[in-house]
Each structure stands twice: as structure tokens, then as C-alpha cells.
Amino acid sequence: APAGAPSTAPAAAPAAKADGKGFLPPGETGNVAIDSIVVVVNDDVITQRELTNRIKDVTARMKAQNVQMPDPADLRRQLLERMIVERAQLQMAKEMGVRVDDQQLDRAIGRIAEAQKLSVQDLRNQMEKDGTPYAAFRETIREEIIMQRLREHEVDAKIQISEAEVDSFIAAEKAAAAEQFEINISQIMVRIPDNATAEVIAQRRARAEEVMRQLRTGADFAKMAATYSDASDALQGGVVGWRQPERLPPVFAEALSKLKPGQVTPIIKSVGAFHILKAVDRRSLAEAQAVAAVQQTHARHILIKVTPTMSVADAKRKLLELKERLDNHAAKFEDLARLVSNDGSAAKGGDLGWLYPGDVTPEFEAAINALKIGEVSQPVETSFGVHLIEVLERKSDDVSKERERNNARQAIRERKVEEAAESWQREVRDRAYVEFRTDDGAAAK
């Protein structure tokens, strides 16, 4: 054990029976243990019950995600090691005075619920339905925030990046971009309903085949998308935009790689839909970066978030009503944004400022690119909800060297933080006094 490690069992250990096999309830004098110590970590312990609960939670999560389970002994060893590191970090945070009060915790849980499109009460009900006590869930989130703040103090704040590193990174990125390419894609998607019968799937395939038949006889792809596609970009002609093959599902990337600009793929079946993709154009990544650097769009939007009480259809219906008022000049965009929008930009009339490519979601960006200045979009669905979008201005500008360097600096920082965090966690683990307890109650180093 390192200097300063306790020479005797920690303060929590006396709660155990004299033989070290388990804890007894207050006042209990019998010999039936209700829990046992698995590991001593500095002045704290990890109990068998804690380890069993962690194994149960991780096992359920892995099965839900169809991840192949490791050997039980390996899973136990890995989770126990992770719990040791977490316990040592929490002790360090306590010594340094890192705290998360209930108000901060409530805000964090609110954001988690919002990301899942749930109210906090709905999230709580879901937790308890899954067998997780809400109080335990809250403490888990509190501990995660504490460990994140500790890491930010001990690791993130100490990362330094030199200008020479930034220069080298930019040079390497430009060299790599010369070898890579991206494809401008449009799509027609025929959705397969959840739990669809074989008959319904056959009907949806027939619809996709009818679209393909018309495309082969010269039908316009954008018109077919607007007519038949179930995707959110249907009314924009199915425009998806520029994508790198490695960022697409493998089956899509493989089919598109065989196409020349203007060609379409055969019908591709995914888990929930039939797809027809068009390779509109193709360019090197270096060309893409040059274009992206000069195209900026000033836009504003009205966002209605999808909630249990506001469906996608309801949100679209409400936004169509607003669009009709805008088209008839019966209202001003900025006034409606302040009244209706669920976004932080509402106070500014929905103004998002100047946007670079990549600053917003692909669906939002595709809608922006399809709009003329002063034109208001149809409702656009993204992961944030449903939007009405208006393009105010566009401008071309030379590559912002400072922006390029900031992006490079951020990428270097992310890589360094990941490496430094792993090293720091190993140091925390190595400095901790750790004592494993064997099944017979004896200590094992």
C-alpha cells in the first residue's frame, strides 16, 4: 500500500462481523449475514450487494442492446475494477470539496428527461417500472456529475496545445482530405410500420417498386420523393445533402460507391423502410472543405418540441397554421417565434445568427440549402422537434483561418483529454489502498 494507506481496516469495516463475512442489522446478534464486503477502497468499502446490483443493471442493458455477454467471471472482474476506480474518484472529490446540490441535480435530470422527450415524472415512472428506485437513480447521476467535474479540474484544465501542434494537425487533415470523397445524396424512403405483417411489408415493397419503375422510365426524382417518400425531407425533393461514405450505414455506402453522378441505387431494405438513393454529385473532401469555408447562411426558426402531449403530427399542423399566417402577411416571423418557439432563440425572434455547414443537424441544413432568401420552409422534422425555417441572408467569405485553427485545437484537445483521462484514472487507482476480501473473509492484496 502507498504511503498514507490505512494500516487497519477502514472505518466502515467494523460494521462487519468479526469474521469479515457480512453485515448485521443494528442490534442483531445472530449469525445470518445480509451483506458482505468484497473490496476495501481507502476508507470505504464495496459490498456484494452493490456489485450484484451493478452486474444486474449492466447485464440488462447489454441484453436490451443485443450485445454478446462476456464470461460472468470476466464481467464481474471488469465491473469491480470500474467500481474501485469510481469509489477512489468520489473520495478524492469529497476531499477536494466537489459537490452537486439538489438544485443542480434536478436541472441535470430535467435535461436527461428532455433529451428522451419525457417529463421528469414520466422518467421517474419509467425508472421504477424497470425496477430502478428513483432515489438510487438520482444518486447515480449525482456521482456521475461529481466525477465529471473532478476530471475537468484534474485533467481537462491542465491540457496545453502548442501552435506547432495545430499547424501539424491542419497539414495532416489537408493531406488526408485529398484522398477522401463525399457524395451528394437524395432519397426516397417508404416506411414499414412497426410490427407490420408480411402482407403490409409486401404492400410497402410494391409501393417502392412502383417508384422505381417510374424512375426507370424517366420520372423526376425530386417529384417522386415529394409524392411517395415518407422521409422528413420529402417536400424538399428528398435532398439529404453531402455525406462521407463512412458516415452512412454500410449497406448504403456500398450501393452508392458503385454509382456515377445522376444514377440511383436498387431498392435497399433496412429495418424499418425501403430506400432508393440517388448519387446527385461527388467531390473530394478537400473540395468540400473549400466550399464549406465560404458558404454561410443567416437563418431563424420556430421550434415546437415533440412531447407526450404534442405529437409530430400536431406540431406540423400547428406550424402549417403559422406558415399560412406568414404567407398571408398576417403576422411577423419574429413575433410568432417569441410567442410559440420552444428554443432558446425565441427571445431573439428565432434568430440563429450566421451558420456554417455542419453547425446544425443534416435535416435542418438540407432545408436551409433548399430555401431562397426570404422563403419560409414547410415544417421540418429533426431530433429536436419540428421547425419552420426562414433564410434571411447568405454570404461568401474567405476561409476563416481562426475558425480553422479553433476547430483543429478542439480536435487535438479531445484526443489529449481522452488519453490524459485514462492515464489519470490509472494513477488514481494506483494511489488507492485496495484490499480484496476472499470468500472466507480473509484479506487478499
Tab-separated table of C-alpha atoms in Angstrom:
chain	number	residue	atom	x	y	z
A	1	ALA	CA	0.000	0.000	0.000
A	2	PRO	CA	1.252	3.530	-0.743
A	3	ALA	CA	2.312	5.963	1.931
A	4	GLY	CA	-0.598	7.149	3.991
A	5	ALA	CA	-2.659	3.982	3.387
A	6	PRO	CA	-4.555	2.830	6.445
A	7	SER	CA	-2.746	0.186	8.416
A	8	THR	CA	-6.007	-1.244	9.698
A	9	ALA	CA	-9.389	-1.890	8.135
A	10	PRO	CA	-11.308	1.334	7.265
A	11	ALA	CA	-13.931	2.901	9.460
A	12	ALA	CA	-16.723	1.137	7.565
A	13	ALA	CA	-15.217	-2.286	8.235
A	14	PRO	CA	-16.181	-2.574	11.935
A	15	ALA	CA	-19.819	-2.757	10.800
A	16	ALA	CA	-18.948	-6.217	9.516
A	17	LYS	CA	-18.979	-9.361	11.568
A	18	ALA	CA	-15.740	-10.297	13.259
A	19	ASP	CA	-15.134	-12.996	10.658
A	20	GLY	CA	-15.471	-10.386	7.850
A	21	LYS	CA	-18.244	-12.290	6.111
A	22	GLY	CA	-21.083	-9.811	6.325
A	23	PHE	CA	-23.063	-7.002	7.908
A	24	LEU	CA	-25.711	-7.432	10.594
A	25	PRO	CA	-28.695	-5.176	11.224
A	26	PRO	CA	-28.403	-2.862	14.248
A	27	GLY	CA	-28.993	-4.840	17.446
A	28	GLU	CA	-28.766	-8.178	15.591
A	29	THR	CA	-26.747	-10.855	17.379
A	30	GLY	CA	-27.477	-13.827	15.132
A	31	ASN	CA	-25.172	-15.370	12.567
A	32	VAL	CA	-27.111	-14.610	9.325
A	33	ALA	CA	-25.212	-12.058	7.212
A	34	ILE	CA	-27.301	-9.788	4.981
A	35	ASP	CA	-24.344	-8.389	3.021
A	36	SER	CA	-20.597	-8.818	2.764
A	37	ILE	CA	-17.511	-6.770	1.941
A	38	VAL	CA	-15.990	-7.502	-1.459
A	39	VAL	CA	-13.325	-4.782	-1.615
A	40	VAL	CA	-11.950	-2.162	0.754
A	41	VAL	CA	-11.073	1.093	-1.053
A	42	ASN	CA	-9.196	3.535	1.186
A	43	ASP	CA	-11.685	4.295	3.977
A	44	ASP	CA	-14.723	2.910	2.158
A	45	VAL	CA	-15.985	-0.483	1.047
A	46	ILE	CA	-17.737	-2.066	-1.935
A	47	THR	CA	-20.294	-4.613	-0.835
A	48	GLN	CA	-21.530	-7.738	-2.523
A	49	ARG	CA	-24.979	-6.197	-2.846
A	50	GLU	CA	-23.569	-3.168	-4.716
A	51	LEU	CA	-21.607	-5.403	-7.054
A	52	THR	CA	-24.586	-7.682	-7.676
A	53	ASN	CA	-26.816	-4.703	-8.497
A	54	ARG	CA	-24.237	-3.297	-10.910
A	55	ILE	CA	-23.891	-6.664	-12.659
A	56	LYS	CA	-27.681	-6.895	-12.905
A	57	ASP	CA	-28.009	-3.388	-14.419
A	58	VAL	CA	-25.216	-3.865	-16.961
A	59	THR	CA	-26.454	-7.315	-17.950
A	60	ALA	CA	-29.975	-5.969	-18.588
A	61	ARG	CA	-28.577	-3.091	-20.654
A	62	MET	CA	-26.361	-5.352	-22.762
A	63	LYS	CA	-29.218	-7.761	-23.439
A	64	ALA	CA	-31.509	-4.880	-24.428
A	65	GLN	CA	-28.857	-3.739	-26.913
A	66	ASN	CA	-28.272	-7.296	-28.203
A	67	VAL	CA	-24.621	-7.155	-27.133
A	68	GLN	CA	-22.953	-10.525	-26.667
A	69	MET	CA	-22.374	-11.191	-22.980
A	70	PRO	CA	-18.816	-11.862	-21.752
A	71	ASP	CA	-17.963	-14.699	-19.409
A	72	PRO	CA	-19.589	-13.990	-15.992
A	73	ALA	CA	-16.218	-14.064	-14.235
A	74	ASP	CA	-14.785	-11.542	-16.720
A	75	LEU	CA	-17.834	-9.296	-16.386
A	76	ARG	CA	-17.570	-9.379	-12.595
A	77	ARG	CA	-13.851	-8.572	-12.695
A	78	GLN	CA	-14.261	-5.660	-15.113
A	79	LEU	CA	-17.193	-4.127	-13.241
A	80	LEU	CA	-15.477	-4.493	-9.887
A	81	GLU	CA	-12.381	-2.741	-11.216
A	82	ARG	CA	-14.553	0.072	-12.594
A	83	MET	CA	-16.298	0.439	-9.228
A	84	ILE	CA	-12.929	0.640	-7.448
A	85	VAL	CA	-11.820	3.496	-9.712
A	86	GLU	CA	-15.166	5.282	-9.291
A	87	ARG	CA	-15.051	4.922	-5.500
A	88	ALA	CA	-11.494	6.284	-5.381
A	89	GLN	CA	-12.510	9.257	-7.561
A	90	LEU	CA	-15.534	10.038	-5.400
A	91	GLN	CA	-13.331	10.005	-2.311
A	92	MET	CA	-10.883	12.385	-3.986
A	93	ALA	CA	-13.765	14.671	-4.992
A	94	LYS	CA	-15.046	14.697	-1.406
A	95	GLU	CA	-11.598	15.665	-0.108
A	96	MET	CA	-11.425	18.496	-2.656
A	97	GLY	CA	-14.900	19.763	-1.783
A	98	VAL	CA	-16.551	18.924	-5.122
A	99	ARG	CA	-20.301	18.948	-4.525
A	100	VAL	CA	-23.526	18.784	-6.537
A	101	ASP	CA	-26.529	20.192	-4.682
A	102	ASP	CA	-30.120	19.074	-5.235
A	103	GLN	CA	-30.980	22.071	-7.411
A	104	GLN	CA	-28.104	21.344	-9.799
A	105	LEU	CA	-29.074	17.666	-9.798
A	106	ASP	CA	-32.708	18.490	-10.608
A	107	ARG	CA	-31.614	20.572	-13.599
A	108	ALA	CA	-29.407	17.741	-14.876
A	109	ILE	CA	-32.213	15.193	-14.557
A	110	GLY	CA	-34.531	17.633	-16.309
A	111	ARG	CA	-32.139	17.738	-19.265
A	112	ILE	CA	-31.960	13.928	-19.333
A	113	ALA	CA	-35.756	13.700	-19.402
A	114	GLU	CA	-35.966	16.356	-22.116
A	115	ALA	CA	-33.439	14.508	-24.290
A	116	GLN	CA	-35.700	11.444	-24.074
A	117	LYS	CA	-38.778	13.567	-24.814
A	118	LEU	CA	-40.218	12.792	-21.383
A	119	SER	CA	-41.300	14.786	-18.370
A	120	VAL	CA	-39.342	14.219	-15.156
A	121	GLN	CA	-42.340	12.384	-13.703
A	122	ASP	CA	-42.539	10.141	-16.793
A	123	LEU	CA	-38.825	9.426	-16.448
A	124	ARG	CA	-39.333	8.563	-12.789
A	125	ASN	CA	-42.213	6.228	-13.624
A	126	GLN	CA	-40.104	4.526	-16.280
A	127	MET	CA	-37.211	4.043	-13.848
A	128	GLU	CA	-39.427	2.470	-11.224
A	129	LYS	CA	-41.200	0.308	-13.814
A	130	ASP	CA	-37.790	-1.044	-14.831
A	131	GLY	CA	-37.047	-1.843	-11.186
A	132	THR	CA	-34.648	1.046	-10.519
A	133	PRO	CA	-35.533	3.105	-7.418
A	134	TYR	CA	-35.686	6.776	-8.371
A	135	ALA	CA	-33.603	7.769	-5.333
A	136	ALA	CA	-30.837	5.408	-6.458
A	137	PHE	CA	-31.038	6.819	-9.989
A	138	ARG	CA	-30.652	10.363	-8.631
A	139	GLU	CA	-27.566	9.427	-6.627
A	140	THR	CA	-26.041	7.691	-9.642
A	141	ILE	CA	-26.465	10.875	-11.713
A	142	ARG	CA	-25.070	12.969	-8.834
A	143	GLU	CA	-21.966	10.769	-8.697
A	144	GLU	CA	-21.503	10.945	-12.478
A	145	ILE	CA	-21.612	14.757	-12.377
A	146	ILE	CA	-19.175	14.861	-9.451
A	147	MET	CA	-16.706	12.606	-11.287
A	148	GLN	CA	-17.071	14.701	-14.460
A	149	ARG	CA	-16.298	17.911	-12.542
A	150	LEU	CA	-13.354	16.265	-10.844
A	151	ARG	CA	-11.967	15.161	-14.196
A	152	GLU	CA	-12.450	18.642	-15.633
A	153	HIS	CA	-10.411	20.060	-12.737
A	154	GLU	CA	-7.706	17.393	-12.690
A	155	VAL	CA	-7.391	16.665	-16.418
A	156	ASP	CA	-9.208	18.990	-18.827
A	157	ALA	CA	-7.976	22.240	-17.279
A	158	LYS	CA	-4.352	21.113	-17.481
A	159	ILE	CA	-4.303	20.299	-21.211
A	160	GLN	CA	-1.990	22.570	-23.218
A	161	ILE	CA	-1.812	22.793	-27.021
A	162	SER	CA	1.010	24.468	-28.879
A	163	GLU	CA	0.686	26.357	-32.156
A	164	ALA	CA	3.091	23.844	-33.742
A	165	GLU	CA	0.650	21.042	-32.880
A	166	VAL	CA	-2.167	22.983	-34.535
A	167	ASP	CA	-0.048	23.525	-37.682
A	168	SER	CA	0.802	19.827	-37.897
A	169	PHE	CA	-2.827	18.788	-37.391
A	170	ILE	CA	-4.104	21.110	-40.159
A	171	ALA	CA	-1.431	19.879	-42.577
A	172	ALA	CA	-2.292	16.247	-41.852
A	173	GLU	CA	-6.015	16.907	-42.269
A	174	LYS	CA	-5.497	18.536	-45.675
A	175	ALA	CA	-3.323	15.646	-46.837
A	176	ALA	CA	-5.959	13.126	-45.737
A	177	ALA	CA	-8.801	15.127	-47.289
A	178	ALA	CA	-7.179	14.872	-50.709
A	179	GLU	CA	-7.705	11.088	-50.592
A	180	GLN	CA	-11.293	11.124	-49.291
A	181	PHE	CA	-14.555	11.967	-51.022
A	182	GLU	CA	-18.208	12.602	-50.264
A	183	ILE	CA	-21.459	12.138	-52.150
A	184	ASN	CA	-24.433	14.466	-52.527
A	185	ILE	CA	-27.435	12.253	-51.839
A	186	SER	CA	-31.173	12.408	-52.316
A	187	GLN	CA	-33.529	9.730	-51.050
A	188	ILE	CA	-36.986	8.232	-51.349
A	189	MET	CA	-37.996	6.274	-48.268
A	190	VAL	CA	-41.050	4.043	-47.990
A	191	ARG	CA	-41.574	3.421	-44.286
A	192	ILE	CA	-42.524	-0.005	-42.894
A	193	PRO	CA	-44.863	0.341	-39.875
A	194	ASP	CA	-43.799	-1.177	-36.572
A	195	ASN	CA	-44.921	-4.789	-36.130
A	196	ALA	CA	-46.016	-4.885	-39.755
A	197	THR	CA	-47.445	-8.148	-41.086
A	198	ALA	CA	-45.966	-9.894	-44.117
A	199	GLU	CA	-48.890	-8.563	-46.172
A	200	VAL	CA	-48.194	-4.949	-45.156
A	201	ILE	CA	-44.466	-5.344	-45.888
A	202	ALA	CA	-45.343	-6.701	-49.346
A	203	GLN	CA	-47.587	-3.687	-49.962
A	204	ARG	CA	-44.818	-1.266	-48.966
A	205	ARG	CA	-42.346	-3.075	-51.237
A	206	ALA	CA	-44.823	-2.828	-54.094
A	207	ARG	CA	-45.011	0.934	-53.497
A	208	ALA	CA	-41.192	1.177	-53.656
A	209	GLU	CA	-41.144	-0.925	-56.841
A	210	GLU	CA	-43.709	1.369	-58.437
A	211	VAL	CA	-41.471	4.346	-57.639
A	212	MET	CA	-38.500	2.527	-59.150
A	213	ARG	CA	-40.500	1.692	-62.289
A	214	GLN	CA	-41.374	5.348	-62.808
A	215	LEU	CA	-37.770	6.442	-62.220
A	216	ARG	CA	-36.567	3.995	-64.863
A	217	THR	CA	-38.989	5.492	-67.364
A	218	GLY	CA	-37.604	8.987	-66.766
A	219	ALA	CA	-39.646	10.360	-63.852
A	220	ASP	CA	-38.090	13.250	-61.921
A	221	PHE	CA	-36.513	12.032	-58.663
A	222	ALA	CA	-37.460	15.133	-56.655
A	223	LYS	CA	-41.083	14.857	-57.790
A	224	MET	CA	-41.172	11.165	-56.887
A	225	ALA	CA	-39.750	11.987	-53.448
A	226	ALA	CA	-42.388	14.655	-52.825
A	227	THR	CA	-45.108	12.250	-53.978
A	228	TYR	CA	-44.106	8.951	-52.408
A	229	SER	CA	-41.393	9.434	-49.761
A	230	ASP	CA	-42.206	9.131	-46.051
A	231	ALA	CA	-38.962	10.868	-45.005
A	232	SER	CA	-38.974	14.312	-43.381
A	233	ASP	CA	-37.101	15.703	-46.403
A	234	ALA	CA	-39.775	14.567	-48.897
A	235	LEU	CA	-41.093	18.083	-49.608
A	236	GLN	CA	-37.518	19.255	-50.239
A	237	GLY	CA	-37.267	16.733	-53.072
A	238	GLY	CA	-35.645	14.115	-50.850
A	239	VAL	CA	-32.452	16.150	-50.547
A	240	VAL	CA	-30.166	14.655	-47.876
A	241	GLY	CA	-27.037	16.597	-48.814
A	242	TRP	CA	-23.331	15.826	-48.841
A	243	ARG	CA	-22.248	12.771	-46.847
A	244	GLN	CA	-18.992	10.879	-46.423
A	245	PRO	CA	-19.467	7.140	-47.135
A	246	GLU	CA	-18.007	6.104	-43.777
A	247	ARG	CA	-20.744	8.088	-42.021
A	248	LEU	CA	-23.514	6.177	-43.781
A	249	PRO	CA	-24.907	2.721	-42.974
A	250	PRO	CA	-22.589	0.195	-44.691
A	251	VAL	CA	-25.334	-1.096	-46.987
A	252	PHE	CA	-25.988	2.479	-48.221
A	253	ALA	CA	-22.297	3.279	-48.649
A	254	GLU	CA	-21.681	0.099	-50.634
A	255	ALA	CA	-24.578	0.748	-53.007
A	256	LEU	CA	-23.661	4.419	-53.540
A	257	SER	CA	-19.978	3.667	-54.142
A	258	LYS	CA	-20.915	1.890	-57.380
A	259	LEU	CA	-22.837	4.861	-58.808
A	260	LYS	CA	-21.890	7.698	-61.070
A	261	PRO	CA	-23.484	11.129	-60.509
A	262	GLY	CA	-27.132	11.020	-61.560
A	263	GLN	CA	-27.621	7.296	-61.006
A	264	VAL	CA	-29.886	5.661	-58.425
A	265	THR	CA	-29.465	2.551	-56.294
A	266	PRO	CA	-31.687	-0.503	-56.436
A	267	ILE	CA	-34.284	-0.760	-53.649
A	268	ILE	CA	-32.478	-1.150	-50.315
A	269	LYS	CA	-34.288	-2.659	-47.330
A	270	SER	CA	-33.396	-1.505	-43.823
A	271	VAL	CA	-35.009	-2.488	-40.527
A	272	GLY	CA	-37.878	-0.054	-40.877
A	273	ALA	CA	-38.097	1.054	-44.508
A	274	PHE	CA	-37.357	0.556	-48.181
A	275	HIS	CA	-34.919	3.129	-49.618
A	276	ILE	CA	-33.985	4.386	-53.073
A	277	LEU	CA	-30.924	6.647	-53.065
A	278	LYS	CA	-29.637	8.954	-55.788
A	279	ALA	CA	-25.994	9.986	-56.130
A	280	VAL	CA	-26.553	13.588	-57.221
A	281	ASP	CA	-22.869	14.519	-57.309
A	282	ARG	CA	-19.464	13.502	-55.989
A	283	ARG	CA	-16.437	15.534	-54.859
A	284	SER	CA	-13.202	15.206	-52.906
A	285	LEU	CA	-13.270	16.137	-49.237
A	286	ALA	CA	-10.717	18.871	-49.942
A	287	GLU	CA	-13.186	20.475	-52.381
A	288	ALA	CA	-15.941	20.106	-49.804
A	289	GLN	CA	-13.901	21.887	-47.152
A	290	ALA	CA	-13.174	24.740	-49.527
A	291	VAL	CA	-16.888	25.150	-50.282
A	292	ALA	CA	-17.891	24.808	-46.640
A	293	ALA	CA	-15.470	27.509	-45.627
A	294	VAL	CA	-17.098	30.154	-47.812
A	295	GLN	CA	-20.827	29.398	-47.512
A	296	GLN	CA	-22.586	30.997	-44.560
A	297	THR	CA	-26.326	31.369	-44.002
A	298	HIS	CA	-28.191	33.718	-41.683
A	299	ALA	CA	-31.391	31.965	-40.608
A	300	ARG	CA	-34.094	31.943	-37.989
A	301	HIS	CA	-36.615	29.322	-36.933
A	302	ILE	CA	-39.641	28.457	-34.838
A	303	LEU	CA	-39.287	25.151	-32.955
A	304	ILE	CA	-42.076	23.063	-31.462
A	305	LYS	CA	-40.722	20.177	-29.412
A	306	VAL	CA	-42.374	16.773	-29.582
A	307	THR	CA	-43.666	15.633	-26.185
A	308	PRO	CA	-46.165	13.051	-24.932
A	309	THR	CA	-48.842	15.758	-25.271
A	310	MET	CA	-47.545	17.178	-28.590
A	311	SER	CA	-47.147	14.610	-31.362
A	312	VAL	CA	-45.194	15.162	-34.571
A	313	ALA	CA	-48.454	15.446	-36.497
A	314	ASP	CA	-49.826	18.047	-34.068
A	315	ALA	CA	-46.599	20.050	-34.232
A	316	LYS	CA	-46.639	20.038	-38.039
A	317	ARG	CA	-50.305	21.049	-38.086
A	318	LYS	CA	-49.621	23.971	-35.759
A	319	LEU	CA	-46.621	25.133	-37.784
A	320	LEU	CA	-48.572	24.921	-41.041
A	321	GLU	CA	-51.129	27.271	-39.499
A	322	LEU	CA	-48.323	29.674	-38.587
A	323	LYS	CA	-46.828	29.401	-42.082
A	324	GLU	CA	-50.192	30.295	-43.610
A	325	ARG	CA	-50.302	33.423	-41.459
A	326	LEU	CA	-46.767	34.313	-42.547
A	327	ASP	CA	-47.514	33.701	-46.222
A	328	ASN	CA	-50.567	35.958	-45.933
A	329	HIS	CA	-48.518	38.630	-44.138
A	330	ALA	CA	-50.881	38.351	-41.158
A	331	ALA	CA	-48.025	38.045	-38.684
A	332	LYS	CA	-44.302	38.650	-38.356
A	333	PHE	CA	-41.909	35.726	-38.058
A	334	GLU	CA	-40.064	37.168	-35.087
A	335	ASP	CA	-43.312	37.810	-33.176
A	336	LEU	CA	-44.510	34.226	-33.680
A	337	ALA	CA	-41.109	32.887	-32.638
A	338	ARG	CA	-41.232	34.817	-29.373
A	339	LEU	CA	-44.747	33.539	-28.654
A	340	VAL	CA	-44.518	29.928	-29.801
A	341	SER	CA	-40.945	28.669	-30.201
A	342	ASN	CA	-39.598	26.175	-27.638
A	343	ASP	CA	-35.994	27.104	-28.429
A	344	GLY	CA	-33.573	29.366	-26.592
A	345	SER	CA	-33.521	31.610	-29.666
A	346	ALA	CA	-37.178	32.557	-29.109
A	347	ALA	CA	-36.223	35.703	-27.185
A	348	LYS	CA	-34.294	36.852	-30.269
A	349	GLY	CA	-37.219	36.218	-32.595
A	350	GLY	CA	-35.831	32.803	-33.515
A	351	ASP	CA	-32.602	34.306	-34.884
A	352	LEU	CA	-29.813	31.682	-35.111
A	353	GLY	CA	-27.182	34.065	-36.436
A	354	TRP	CA	-24.716	33.112	-39.162
A	355	LEU	CA	-24.457	29.347	-39.651
A	356	TYR	CA	-21.595	27.388	-41.178
A	357	PRO	CA	-22.171	23.988	-42.786
A	358	GLY	CA	-22.149	21.389	-40.036
A	359	ASP	CA	-23.425	23.780	-37.351
A	360	VAL	CA	-26.945	22.275	-37.449
A	361	THR	CA	-28.470	18.832	-37.977
A	362	PRO	CA	-28.382	17.355	-41.514
A	363	GLU	CA	-32.171	17.704	-41.949
A	364	PHE	CA	-32.075	21.338	-40.853
A	365	GLU	CA	-29.094	22.088	-43.092
A	366	ALA	CA	-30.746	20.433	-46.103
A	367	ALA	CA	-33.838	22.575	-45.584
A	368	ILE	CA	-31.742	25.751	-45.332
A	369	ASN	CA	-29.854	24.929	-48.519
A	370	ALA	CA	-33.128	24.394	-50.410
A	371	LEU	CA	-34.625	27.765	-49.387
A	372	LYS	CA	-34.383	31.064	-51.181
A	373	ILE	CA	-33.688	34.220	-49.210
A	374	GLY	CA	-36.905	35.332	-47.501
A	375	GLU	CA	-38.621	31.988	-48.088
A	376	VAL	CA	-40.236	30.078	-45.206
A	377	SER	CA	-39.912	26.296	-45.219
A	378	GLN	CA	-42.535	23.634	-44.796
A	379	PRO	CA	-42.378	22.004	-41.326
A	380	VAL	CA	-39.008	20.247	-40.969
A	381	GLU	CA	-38.631	17.374	-38.509
A	382	THR	CA	-35.304	16.858	-36.702
A	383	SER	CA	-34.208	15.162	-33.499
A	384	PHE	CA	-35.016	18.415	-31.642
A	385	GLY	CA	-38.625	18.612	-32.824
A	386	VAL	CA	-40.388	20.283	-35.776
A	387	HIS	CA	-39.229	23.617	-37.233
A	388	LEU	CA	-40.320	26.427	-39.511
A	389	ILE	CA	-37.185	27.948	-41.041
A	390	GLU	CA	-36.559	31.213	-42.839
A	391	VAL	CA	-33.311	32.176	-44.584
A	392	LEU	CA	-32.543	35.863	-44.064
A	393	GLU	CA	-29.174	36.281	-45.803
A	394	ARG	CA	-26.318	34.400	-47.394
A	395	LYS	CA	-22.748	35.482	-47.792
A	396	SER	CA	-19.482	34.190	-49.126
A	397	ASP	CA	-16.338	34.715	-47.131
A	398	ASP	CA	-12.756	33.565	-47.321
A	399	VAL	CA	-11.734	30.682	-45.139
A	400	SER	CA	-11.606	31.884	-41.587
A	401	LYS	CA	-8.110	30.944	-40.507
A	402	GLU	CA	-9.030	31.495	-36.900
A	403	ARG	CA	-12.049	29.192	-37.205
A	404	GLU	CA	-9.917	26.554	-38.901
A	405	ARG	CA	-7.345	26.752	-36.133
A	406	ASN	CA	-10.019	26.684	-33.431
A	407	ASN	CA	-11.512	23.531	-34.925
A	408	ALA	CA	-8.067	21.937	-35.064
A	409	ARG	CA	-7.354	22.975	-31.494
A	410	GLN	CA	-10.649	21.452	-30.341
A	411	ALA	CA	-9.926	18.157	-32.107
A	412	ILE	CA	-6.454	17.973	-30.566
A	413	ARG	CA	-7.892	18.794	-27.147
A	414	GLU	CA	-10.469	15.992	-27.375
A	415	ARG	CA	-7.770	13.466	-28.237
A	416	LYS	CA	-5.433	14.689	-25.493
A	417	VAL	CA	-8.194	14.753	-22.887
A	418	GLU	CA	-9.129	11.158	-23.660
A	419	GLU	CA	-5.517	9.997	-23.356
A	420	ALA	CA	-4.838	12.075	-20.225
A	421	ALA	CA	-8.076	10.918	-18.571
A	422	GLU	CA	-7.098	7.265	-18.979
A	423	SER	CA	-3.661	7.948	-17.518
A	424	TRP	CA	-5.145	9.937	-14.630
A	425	GLN	CA	-7.628	7.183	-13.791
A	426	ARG	CA	-4.778	4.660	-13.637
A	427	GLU	CA	-2.900	6.979	-11.268
A	428	VAL	CA	-5.961	7.362	-9.026
A	429	ARG	CA	-6.330	3.584	-8.957
A	430	ASP	CA	-2.631	3.021	-8.215
A	431	ARG	CA	-2.632	5.532	-5.345
A	432	ALA	CA	-5.684	3.996	-3.677
A	433	TYR	CA	-5.398	1.471	-0.866
A	434	VAL	CA	-7.306	-1.542	-2.223
A	435	GLU	CA	-7.894	-4.752	-0.321
A	436	PHE	CA	-9.886	-7.612	-1.824
A	437	ARG	CA	-11.820	-9.889	0.516
A	438	THR	CA	-11.919	-13.597	-0.312
A	439	ASP	CA	-14.965	-15.793	0.190
A	440	ASP	CA	-13.690	-16.972	3.575
A	441	GLY	CA	-13.363	-13.408	4.847
A	442	ALA	CA	-9.566	-13.183	4.584
A	443	ALA	CA	-7.870	-10.174	3.034
A	444	ALA	CA	-6.255	-10.531	-0.405
A	445	LYS	CA	-3.797	-7.988	-1.827
